[in-house]
XYZ file of C-alpha atoms in Angstrom:
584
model
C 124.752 92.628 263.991
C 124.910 88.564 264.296
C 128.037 87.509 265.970
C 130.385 85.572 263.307
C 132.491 82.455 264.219
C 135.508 81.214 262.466
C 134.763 77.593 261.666
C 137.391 74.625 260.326
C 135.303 72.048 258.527
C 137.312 69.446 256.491
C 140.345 71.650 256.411
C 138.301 74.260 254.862
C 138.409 77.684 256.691
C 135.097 80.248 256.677
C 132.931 82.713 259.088
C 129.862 81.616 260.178
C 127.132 83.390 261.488
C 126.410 82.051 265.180
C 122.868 80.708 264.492
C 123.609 79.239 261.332
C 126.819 77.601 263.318
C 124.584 76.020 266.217
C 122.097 74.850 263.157
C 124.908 73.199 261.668
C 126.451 71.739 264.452
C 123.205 70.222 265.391
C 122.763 68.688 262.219
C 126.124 66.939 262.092
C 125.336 65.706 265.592
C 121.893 64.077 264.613
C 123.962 62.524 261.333
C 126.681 61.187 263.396
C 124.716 59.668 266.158
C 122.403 57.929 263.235
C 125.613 56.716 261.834
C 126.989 55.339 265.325
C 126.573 52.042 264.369
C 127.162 51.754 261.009
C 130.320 50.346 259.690
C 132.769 53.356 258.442
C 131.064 55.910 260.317
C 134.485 57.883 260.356
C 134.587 57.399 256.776
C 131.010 58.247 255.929
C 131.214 61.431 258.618
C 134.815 62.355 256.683
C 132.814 62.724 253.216
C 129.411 64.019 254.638
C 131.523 67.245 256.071
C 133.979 67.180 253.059
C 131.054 67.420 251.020
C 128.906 70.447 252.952
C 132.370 72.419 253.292
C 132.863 72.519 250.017
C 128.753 73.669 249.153
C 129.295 76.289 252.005
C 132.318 77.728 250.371
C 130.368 78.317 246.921
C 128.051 80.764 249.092
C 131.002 82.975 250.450
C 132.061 85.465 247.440
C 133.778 89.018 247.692
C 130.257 90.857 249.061
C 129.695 88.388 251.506
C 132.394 86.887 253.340
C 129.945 85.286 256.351
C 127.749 82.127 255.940
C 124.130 82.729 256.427
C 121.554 80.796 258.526
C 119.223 80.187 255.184
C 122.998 79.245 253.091
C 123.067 76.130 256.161
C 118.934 75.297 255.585
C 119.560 75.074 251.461
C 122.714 73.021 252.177
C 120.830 70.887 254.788
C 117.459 70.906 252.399
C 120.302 69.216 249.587
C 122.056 66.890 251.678
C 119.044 65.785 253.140
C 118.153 64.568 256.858
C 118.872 61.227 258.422
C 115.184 60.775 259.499
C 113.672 61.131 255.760
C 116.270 57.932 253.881
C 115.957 56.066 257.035
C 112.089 56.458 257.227
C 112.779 57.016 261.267
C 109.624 59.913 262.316
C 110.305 58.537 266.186
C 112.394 61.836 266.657
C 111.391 64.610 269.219
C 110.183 67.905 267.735
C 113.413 69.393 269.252
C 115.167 67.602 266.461
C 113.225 68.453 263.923
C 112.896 72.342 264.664
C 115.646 73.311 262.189
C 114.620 71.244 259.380
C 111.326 72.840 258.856
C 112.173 72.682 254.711
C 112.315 69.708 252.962
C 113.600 69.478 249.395
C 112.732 65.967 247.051
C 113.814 68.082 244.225
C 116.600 66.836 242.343
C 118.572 70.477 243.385
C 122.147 69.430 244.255
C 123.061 66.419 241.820
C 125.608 66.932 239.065
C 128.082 64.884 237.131
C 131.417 65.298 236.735
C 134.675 63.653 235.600
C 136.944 61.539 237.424
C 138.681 58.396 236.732
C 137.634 55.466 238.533
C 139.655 53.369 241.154
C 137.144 50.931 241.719
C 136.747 49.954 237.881
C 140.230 50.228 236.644
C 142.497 48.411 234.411
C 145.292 50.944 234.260
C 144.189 54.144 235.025
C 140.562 53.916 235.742
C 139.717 56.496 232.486
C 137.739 54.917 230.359
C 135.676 53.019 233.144
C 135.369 57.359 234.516
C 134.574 58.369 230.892
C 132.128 55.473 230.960
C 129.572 56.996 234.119
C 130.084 60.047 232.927
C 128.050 59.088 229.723
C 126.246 56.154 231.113
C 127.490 53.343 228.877
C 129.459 50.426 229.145
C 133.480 51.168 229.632
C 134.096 47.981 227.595
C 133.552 49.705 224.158
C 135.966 52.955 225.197
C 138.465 50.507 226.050
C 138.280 48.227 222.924
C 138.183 51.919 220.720
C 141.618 52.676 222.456
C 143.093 49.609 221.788
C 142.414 49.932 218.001
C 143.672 52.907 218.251
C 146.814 52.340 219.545
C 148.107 49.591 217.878
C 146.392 50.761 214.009
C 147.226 54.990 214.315
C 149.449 54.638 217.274
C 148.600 57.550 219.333
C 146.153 55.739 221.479
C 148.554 55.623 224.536
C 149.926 59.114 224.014
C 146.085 60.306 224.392
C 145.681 57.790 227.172
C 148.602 59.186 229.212
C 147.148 62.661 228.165
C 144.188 62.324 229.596
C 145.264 60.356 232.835
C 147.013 63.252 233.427
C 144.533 65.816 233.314
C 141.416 63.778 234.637
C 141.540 64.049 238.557
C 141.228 60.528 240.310
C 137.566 60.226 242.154
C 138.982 59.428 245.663
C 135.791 60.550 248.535
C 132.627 59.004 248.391
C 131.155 62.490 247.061
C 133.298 62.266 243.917
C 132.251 58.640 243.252
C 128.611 60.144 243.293
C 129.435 63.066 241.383
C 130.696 60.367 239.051
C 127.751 58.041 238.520
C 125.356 61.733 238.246
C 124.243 60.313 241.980
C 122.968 63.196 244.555
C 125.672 63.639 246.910
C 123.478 63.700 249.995
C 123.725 61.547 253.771
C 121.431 59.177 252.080
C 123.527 58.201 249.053
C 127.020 58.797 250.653
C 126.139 56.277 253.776
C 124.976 53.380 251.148
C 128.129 53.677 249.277
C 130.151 53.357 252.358
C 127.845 50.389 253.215
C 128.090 48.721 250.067
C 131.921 49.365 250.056
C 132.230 47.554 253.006
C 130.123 44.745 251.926
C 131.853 44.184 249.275
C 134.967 44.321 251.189
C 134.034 41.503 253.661
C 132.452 39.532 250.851
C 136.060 39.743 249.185
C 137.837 38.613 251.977
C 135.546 35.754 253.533
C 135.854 34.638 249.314
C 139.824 34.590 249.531
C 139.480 33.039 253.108
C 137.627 30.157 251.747
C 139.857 29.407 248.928
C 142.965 29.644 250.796
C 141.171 27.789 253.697
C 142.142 23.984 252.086
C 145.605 22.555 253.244
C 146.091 21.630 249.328
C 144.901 25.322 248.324
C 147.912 27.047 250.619
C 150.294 24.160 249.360
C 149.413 25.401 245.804
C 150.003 29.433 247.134
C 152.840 28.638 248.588
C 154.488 27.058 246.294
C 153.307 29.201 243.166
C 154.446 32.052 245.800
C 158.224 30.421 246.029
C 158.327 29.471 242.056
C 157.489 33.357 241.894
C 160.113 34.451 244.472
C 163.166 32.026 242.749
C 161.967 33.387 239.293
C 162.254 36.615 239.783
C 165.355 36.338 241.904
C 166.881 34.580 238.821
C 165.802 37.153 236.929
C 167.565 39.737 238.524
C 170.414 37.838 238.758
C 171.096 37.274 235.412
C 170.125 40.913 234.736
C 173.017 41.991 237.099
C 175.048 39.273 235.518
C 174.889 40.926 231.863
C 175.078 44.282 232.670
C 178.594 43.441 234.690
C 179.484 41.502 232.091
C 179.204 44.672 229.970
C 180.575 46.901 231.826
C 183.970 44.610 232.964
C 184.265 44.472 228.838
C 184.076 47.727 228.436
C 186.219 49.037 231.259
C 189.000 46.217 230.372
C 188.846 47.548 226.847
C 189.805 50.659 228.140
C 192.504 49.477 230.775
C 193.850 48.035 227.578
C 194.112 51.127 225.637
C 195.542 53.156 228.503
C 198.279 50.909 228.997
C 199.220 50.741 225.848
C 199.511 54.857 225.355
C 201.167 54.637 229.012
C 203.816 52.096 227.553
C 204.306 54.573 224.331
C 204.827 57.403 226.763
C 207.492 55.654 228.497
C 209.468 54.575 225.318
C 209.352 58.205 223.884
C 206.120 58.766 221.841
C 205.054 62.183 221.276
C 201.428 61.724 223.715
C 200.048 65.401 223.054
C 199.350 66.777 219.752
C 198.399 70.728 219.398
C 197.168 72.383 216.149
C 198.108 76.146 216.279
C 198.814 78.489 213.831
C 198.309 76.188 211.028
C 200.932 74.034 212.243
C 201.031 70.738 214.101
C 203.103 69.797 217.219
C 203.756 67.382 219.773
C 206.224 66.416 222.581
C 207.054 63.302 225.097
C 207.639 63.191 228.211
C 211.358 62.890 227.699
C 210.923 67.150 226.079
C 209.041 67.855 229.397
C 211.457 66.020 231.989
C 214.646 67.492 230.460
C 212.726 70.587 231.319
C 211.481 70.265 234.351
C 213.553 68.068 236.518
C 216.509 68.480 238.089
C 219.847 67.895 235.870
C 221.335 64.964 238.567
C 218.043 63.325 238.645
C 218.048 60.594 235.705
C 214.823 60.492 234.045
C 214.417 56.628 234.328
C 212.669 57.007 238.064
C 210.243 59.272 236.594
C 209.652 56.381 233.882
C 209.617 53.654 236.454
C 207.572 55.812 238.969
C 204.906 56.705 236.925
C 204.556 52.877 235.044
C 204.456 51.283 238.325
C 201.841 54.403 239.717
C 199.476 54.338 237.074
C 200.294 50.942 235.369
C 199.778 48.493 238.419
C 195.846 49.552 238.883
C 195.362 49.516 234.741
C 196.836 45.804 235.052
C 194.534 45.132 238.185
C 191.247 45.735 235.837
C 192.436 43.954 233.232
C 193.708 41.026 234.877
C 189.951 40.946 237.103
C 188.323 41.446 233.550
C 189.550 38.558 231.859
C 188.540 36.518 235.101
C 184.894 37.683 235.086
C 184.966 37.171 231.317
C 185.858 33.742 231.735
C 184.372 32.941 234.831
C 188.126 32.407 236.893
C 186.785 31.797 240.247
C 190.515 31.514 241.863
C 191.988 34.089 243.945
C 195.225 34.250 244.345
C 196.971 36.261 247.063
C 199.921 36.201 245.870
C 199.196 38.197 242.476
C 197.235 41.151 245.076
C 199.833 41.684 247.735
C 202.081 41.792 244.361
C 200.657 44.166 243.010
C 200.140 46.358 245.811
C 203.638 46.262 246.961
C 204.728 47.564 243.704
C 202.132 50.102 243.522
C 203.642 51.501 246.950
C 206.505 51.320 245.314
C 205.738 53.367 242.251
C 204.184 55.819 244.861
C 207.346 56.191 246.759
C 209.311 56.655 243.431
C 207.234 59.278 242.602
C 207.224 61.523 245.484
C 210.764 61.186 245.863
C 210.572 62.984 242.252
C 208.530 65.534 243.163
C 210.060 66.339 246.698
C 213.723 66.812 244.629
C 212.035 68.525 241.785
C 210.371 71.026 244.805
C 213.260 71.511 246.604
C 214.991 72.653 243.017
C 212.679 75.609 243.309
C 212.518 76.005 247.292
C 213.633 79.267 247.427
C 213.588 82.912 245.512
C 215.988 85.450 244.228
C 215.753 88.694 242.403
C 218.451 89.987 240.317
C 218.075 93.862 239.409
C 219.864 95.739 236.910
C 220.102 99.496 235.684
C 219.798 100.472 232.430
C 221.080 104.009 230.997
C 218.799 105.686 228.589
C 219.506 108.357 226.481
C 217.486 111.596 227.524
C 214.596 113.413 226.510
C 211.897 115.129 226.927
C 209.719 112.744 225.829
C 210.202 109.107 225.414
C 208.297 107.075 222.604
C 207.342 103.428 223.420
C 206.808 100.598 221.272
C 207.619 96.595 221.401
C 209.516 94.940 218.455
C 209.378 91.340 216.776
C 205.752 90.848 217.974
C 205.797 88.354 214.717
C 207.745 85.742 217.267
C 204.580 85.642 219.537
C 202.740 83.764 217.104
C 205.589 82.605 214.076
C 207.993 81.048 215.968
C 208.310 77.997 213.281
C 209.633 80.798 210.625
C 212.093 81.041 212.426
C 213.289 77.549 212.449
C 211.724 76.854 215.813
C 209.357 74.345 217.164
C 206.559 75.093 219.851
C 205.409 73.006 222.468
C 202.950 73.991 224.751
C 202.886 72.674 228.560
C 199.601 74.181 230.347
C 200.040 78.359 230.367
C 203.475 77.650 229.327
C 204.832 78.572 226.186
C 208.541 78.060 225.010
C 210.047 76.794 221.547
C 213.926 75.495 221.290
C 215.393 78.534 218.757
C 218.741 77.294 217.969
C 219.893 74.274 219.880
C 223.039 75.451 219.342
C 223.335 78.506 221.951
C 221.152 76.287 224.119
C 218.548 78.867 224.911
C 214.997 78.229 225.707
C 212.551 81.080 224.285
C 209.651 81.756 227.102
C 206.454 82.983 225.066
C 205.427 84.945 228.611
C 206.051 88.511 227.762
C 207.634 90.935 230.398
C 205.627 93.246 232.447
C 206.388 96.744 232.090
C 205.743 99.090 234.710
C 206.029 103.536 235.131
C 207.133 104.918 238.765
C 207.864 108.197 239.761
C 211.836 108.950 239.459
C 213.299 110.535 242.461
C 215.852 112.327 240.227
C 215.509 114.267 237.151
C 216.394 111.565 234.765
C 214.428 108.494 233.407
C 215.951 105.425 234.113
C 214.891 101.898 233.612
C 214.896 98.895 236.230
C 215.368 95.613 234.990
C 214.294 92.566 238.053
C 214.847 89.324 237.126
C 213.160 86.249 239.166
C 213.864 82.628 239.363
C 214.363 80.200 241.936
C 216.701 77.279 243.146
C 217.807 75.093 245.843
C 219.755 77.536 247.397
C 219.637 81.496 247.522
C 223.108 81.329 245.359
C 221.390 78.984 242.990
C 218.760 81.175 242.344
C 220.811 84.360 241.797
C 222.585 82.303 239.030
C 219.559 81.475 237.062
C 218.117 84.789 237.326
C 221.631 86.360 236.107
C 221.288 84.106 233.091
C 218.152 85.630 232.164
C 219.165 87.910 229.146
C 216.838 90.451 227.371
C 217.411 92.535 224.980
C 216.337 96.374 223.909
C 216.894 98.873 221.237
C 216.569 102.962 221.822
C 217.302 105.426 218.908
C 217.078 108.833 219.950
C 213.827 109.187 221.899
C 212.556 105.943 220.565
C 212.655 102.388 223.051
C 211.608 99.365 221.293
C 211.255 96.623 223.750
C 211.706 92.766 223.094
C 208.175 90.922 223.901
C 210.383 88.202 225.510
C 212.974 87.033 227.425
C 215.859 84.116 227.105
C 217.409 81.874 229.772
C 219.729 78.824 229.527
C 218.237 75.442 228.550
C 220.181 74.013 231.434
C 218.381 76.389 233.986
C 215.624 74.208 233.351
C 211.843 75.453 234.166
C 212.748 77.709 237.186
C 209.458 80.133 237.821
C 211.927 82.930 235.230
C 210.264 85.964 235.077
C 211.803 89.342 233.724
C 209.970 93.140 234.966
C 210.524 96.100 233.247
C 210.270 99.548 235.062
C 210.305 102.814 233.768
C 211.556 105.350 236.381
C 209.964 108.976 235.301
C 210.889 112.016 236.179
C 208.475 115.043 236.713
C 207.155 117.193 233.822
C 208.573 114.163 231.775
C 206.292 112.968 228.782
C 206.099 109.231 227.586
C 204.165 107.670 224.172
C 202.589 104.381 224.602
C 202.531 102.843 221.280
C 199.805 100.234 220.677
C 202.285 97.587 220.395
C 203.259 98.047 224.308
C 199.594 96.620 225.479
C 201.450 93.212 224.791
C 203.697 94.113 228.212
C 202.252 96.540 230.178
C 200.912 95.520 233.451
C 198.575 97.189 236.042
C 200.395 100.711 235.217
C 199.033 103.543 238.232
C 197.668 106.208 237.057
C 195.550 109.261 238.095
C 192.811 108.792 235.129
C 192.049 105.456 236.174
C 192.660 103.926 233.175
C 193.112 100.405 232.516
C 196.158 98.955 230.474
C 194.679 98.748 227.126
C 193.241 102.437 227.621
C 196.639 103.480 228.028
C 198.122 103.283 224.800
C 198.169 105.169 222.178
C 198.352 107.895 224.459
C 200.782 110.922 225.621
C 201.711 110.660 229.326
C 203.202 113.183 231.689
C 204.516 112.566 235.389
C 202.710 114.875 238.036
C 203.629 114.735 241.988
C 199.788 113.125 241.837
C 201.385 110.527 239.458
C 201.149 109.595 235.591
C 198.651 111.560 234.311
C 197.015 111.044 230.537
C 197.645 114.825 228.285
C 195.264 114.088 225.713
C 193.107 111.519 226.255
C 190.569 113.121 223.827
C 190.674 112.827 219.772
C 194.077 111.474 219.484
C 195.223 111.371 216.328
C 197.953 108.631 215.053
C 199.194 106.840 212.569
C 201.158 103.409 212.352
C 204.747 102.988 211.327
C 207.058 100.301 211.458
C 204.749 99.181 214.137
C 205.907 102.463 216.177
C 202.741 104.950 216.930
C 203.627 108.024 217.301
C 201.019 111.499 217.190
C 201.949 113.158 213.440
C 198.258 114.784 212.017
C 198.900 118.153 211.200
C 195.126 118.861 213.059
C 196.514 117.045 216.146
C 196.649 119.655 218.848
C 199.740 121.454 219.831
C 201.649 119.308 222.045
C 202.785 121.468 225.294
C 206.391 123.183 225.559
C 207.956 120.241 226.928
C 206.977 117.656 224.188
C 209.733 117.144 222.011
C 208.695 116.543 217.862
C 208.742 112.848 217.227
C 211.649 111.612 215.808
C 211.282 109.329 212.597
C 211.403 106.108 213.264
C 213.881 103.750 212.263
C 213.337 100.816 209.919
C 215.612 98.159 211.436
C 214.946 94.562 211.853
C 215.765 93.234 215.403
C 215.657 89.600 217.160
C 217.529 89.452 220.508
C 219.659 92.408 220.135
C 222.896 92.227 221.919
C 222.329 92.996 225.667
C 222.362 97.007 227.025
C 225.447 97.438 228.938
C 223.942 97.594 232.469
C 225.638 99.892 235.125
């Protein structure tokens, strides 16, 4: 077995067989040392190898993954030997011994594609189309310009093409080109002839710049060029700034108009909902939201100064790039910075009071007495005010995830669209009971307790039947407070609630032992274990819809268990705010 030799050859990669390497190292030796002295030996060596890599790796396949001795005579026999094109026979035998076969056939020539650097007036295609057919690239060229400006798709096939036909950039692909063998022979003249015309080019431009009067003319066609296109660009940045100070002064304008509205009282958001339009100032959200012995005017004079001093800074340096206004005066800048600082300052002095309004927390809790049963059925009333608050003489306004619509300005109640949450423990006695924790906050802990005692929220039982209020209320004066109102159902064991579908509205994360999520859990019987709630018949349940109470009445239901009471009928009573429980 041969020995095998991993050779790199152009940045190509293959196994060689040991003989055939020596063979081809040898010839590459004799090419380079005939080369020595030509001009762009590098660059005719560079091609030469580029040129046999790429032959070699056509004779490596699947079956046979070594190159052969005879695969580096063939390639040699194609590429020809320095001594033949340079008609040099003063070479010792020792040379010649591998290069016992010659080959004058024309075995190794083909033509292929490739756009043309050297003959180029954009891309170099029709000059490459040009060789490749052996005619003259001046009638391709004149066909595409027809075509282009009488059908119009000349360039799109001209880009098309571009793109697809590889650029001829080694001396092998220039051959390949022209249909020229790629062997030493042709490769080194085209290297030579490059050259050649290279120095010709130069020793040309050398003698025409050579003249004192010749580099005067360069020069100063080069600085006409230079100012030109400097001017160019100039003006170029000129428009486009011009446009864009228009257009950003045209909006300056418009925002400080709407910001001047806002601070006189005009209604600034609009919100379609419900088939019904509404709006509020910023008057509707301060009365809200700050506190009671903070006047609204710093809020008004904070937030014009804030956000009105920068919209007058663009318009005022608008109208003097508009009009070309070259003078800048100091006196209008440190003005207008010193009342932006000021406008700043006003404006965290708002939100530091309004913050310390709501600096700390307090929770109210209060018991409510239920009537007992067995089994307690669970439903939410006046859902309707969740989404028809106008028919009921109100008007919404809508503040981020906050909801709330003036009822009846004359109890002075605001109505908070946030439903309660409504929660089932365990009882630790045998009776249910139910846990009402009110939130809010304030500048003091006493402050706090007082707005969550003015909460007020109101529910309804009748027999075994609770219908909970979606909502709460709390004082208009208690202003914007963090209010929030929990329900919490205290259950005794072997006790059974109903979950009506009406109570997925306030339910919230309830524990259970099925794992079931909040909007699983209604329309469902539940029954307090020492595990926890537990779900009696999750399976098949059977209900119908009154009065928006559900309660289990199919005669094919299955029998409820011993300690599930019959449900009682419901009542048909309209309620809005009942009176508040008496809490104990």
């Amino acid at each position: 077995m041969n020995k095998t030799i991993t050779m790199n050859l152009s940045g190509i990669i293959f196994h060689i067989e040991e003989d055939a390497y020596e063979m081809l190292n040898k010839y590459l030796s004799t090419i380079k040392g005939y080369f020595r002295d030509s001009e762009g030996r590098d660059e005719i060596m560079s091609d030469i190898e580029s040129r046999i890599a790429e032959m070699l790796q056509e004779k490596v396949n699947q079956t046979k993954q070594a190159v052969l001795r005879m695969d580096v005579e063939n390639v040699i026999a194609m590429m020809g030997k320095p001594e033949d094109f340079a008609g040099d026979n003063q070479h010792s035998d020792n040379n010649n011994e591998p290069y016992e076969k010659e080959s004058r056939t024309a075995e190794g020539r083909r033509r292929r594609v490739f756009r043309d650097p050297d003959d180029k007036i954009l891309g170099g295609v029709c000059s490459g189309i040009a060789n490749y057919f052996n005619f003259d690239p001046l009638w391709l060229r004149a066909a595409f310009a027809v075509s282009f400006f009488v059908f119009g798709s000349g360039l799109l096939l001209y880009i098309i093409l571009c793109i697809i036909i590889p650029k001829a950039k080694t001396t092998a692909e220039k051959l390949e080109m022209r249909g020229e063998k790629v062997d030493v022979n042709n490769i080194g003249k085209a290297v030579h002839d490059e050259f050649e015309d290279f120095k010709k080019n130069m020793k040309d431009f050398g003698n025409e710049v050579g003249s004192k009067e010749n580099r005067d003319r360069i020069r100063t066609s080069t600085e006409k060029t230079a100012d030109f296109l400097k001017d160019l660009f100039l003006n170029i940045a000129k428009v486009i700034g011009t446009i864009f100070s228009t257009i950003l002064t045209i909006f300056a304008v418009i925002f400080m108009i709407i910001l001047l509205g806002t601070a006189f009282g005009m209604n600034f958001i609009h919100i379609s909902e419900m088939g019904q339009d509404h709006s509020y100032s910023i008057y509707d959200i301060s009365d809200k939201l700050f506190p009671a012995d903070m006047s609204i005017q710093y809020l008004i004079v904070g937030a014009l100064l804030f956000f009105g001093i920068p919209l007058l800074g663009i318009i005022y340096a608008g109208i003097k790039l508009l009009f070309g206004i070259k003078n800048n005066n100091k006196i209008v800048k440190y003005t207008f910075n010193t009342l932006w600082l000021i406008g700043l300052g006003i404006l965290i002095y708002v939100g530091m009071r309004t913050y310390q309004d709501c600096s700390v927390e307090a929770t109210v809790k209060q018991k409510i007495e239920l009537q007992q049963n067995d089994t307690l059925y669970l439903s939410v009333k006046n859902l309707e005010s969740l989404v028809q608050l106008d028919e009921d003489g109100g008007s919404r306004y809508r503040v981020g995830n906050l909801n709330w619509s003036e009822l009846d300005n004359s109890n002075d109640e605001l109505f908070y669209e946030q439903p309660v949450r409504f929660d089932i423990e365990q009882s630790e006695t045998d009776q249910f009971q139910l846990i009402l924790s009110k939130y809010a906050c304030g500048e003091t802990k006493t402050a706090a307790q007082i707005r969550a005692k003015g909460i007020t929220y109101g529910l309804s039982q009748t027999d075994s039947l609770i219908e909970f209020e979606p909502q709460f209320n709390t004082p208009k004066n208690d202003k914007w407070r963090g209010q929030e109102a929990r329900l919490s159902l205290k259950m005794p064991l072997n006790k059974v609630v109903y979950l009506s579908k009406s109570m997925e509205h306030i339910i919230f994360n309830i524990s259970n032992i099925n794992q079931a999520i909040d909007y699983d859990m209604v329309n469902r019987r539940w029954i307090m274990t020492r595990q926890g709630l537990a779900c009696i018949d999750c399976d098949n349940l059977q209900t119908v819809e009154v009065h928006d109470t559900v309660v289990p009445v199919h005669p094919s239901a299955p029998e409820a268990p011993p300690e599930v009471a019959p449900a009682p009928a419901p009542t048909s009573k309209k309620y809005f705010f009942s009176e508040p429980v008496t809490f104990k």
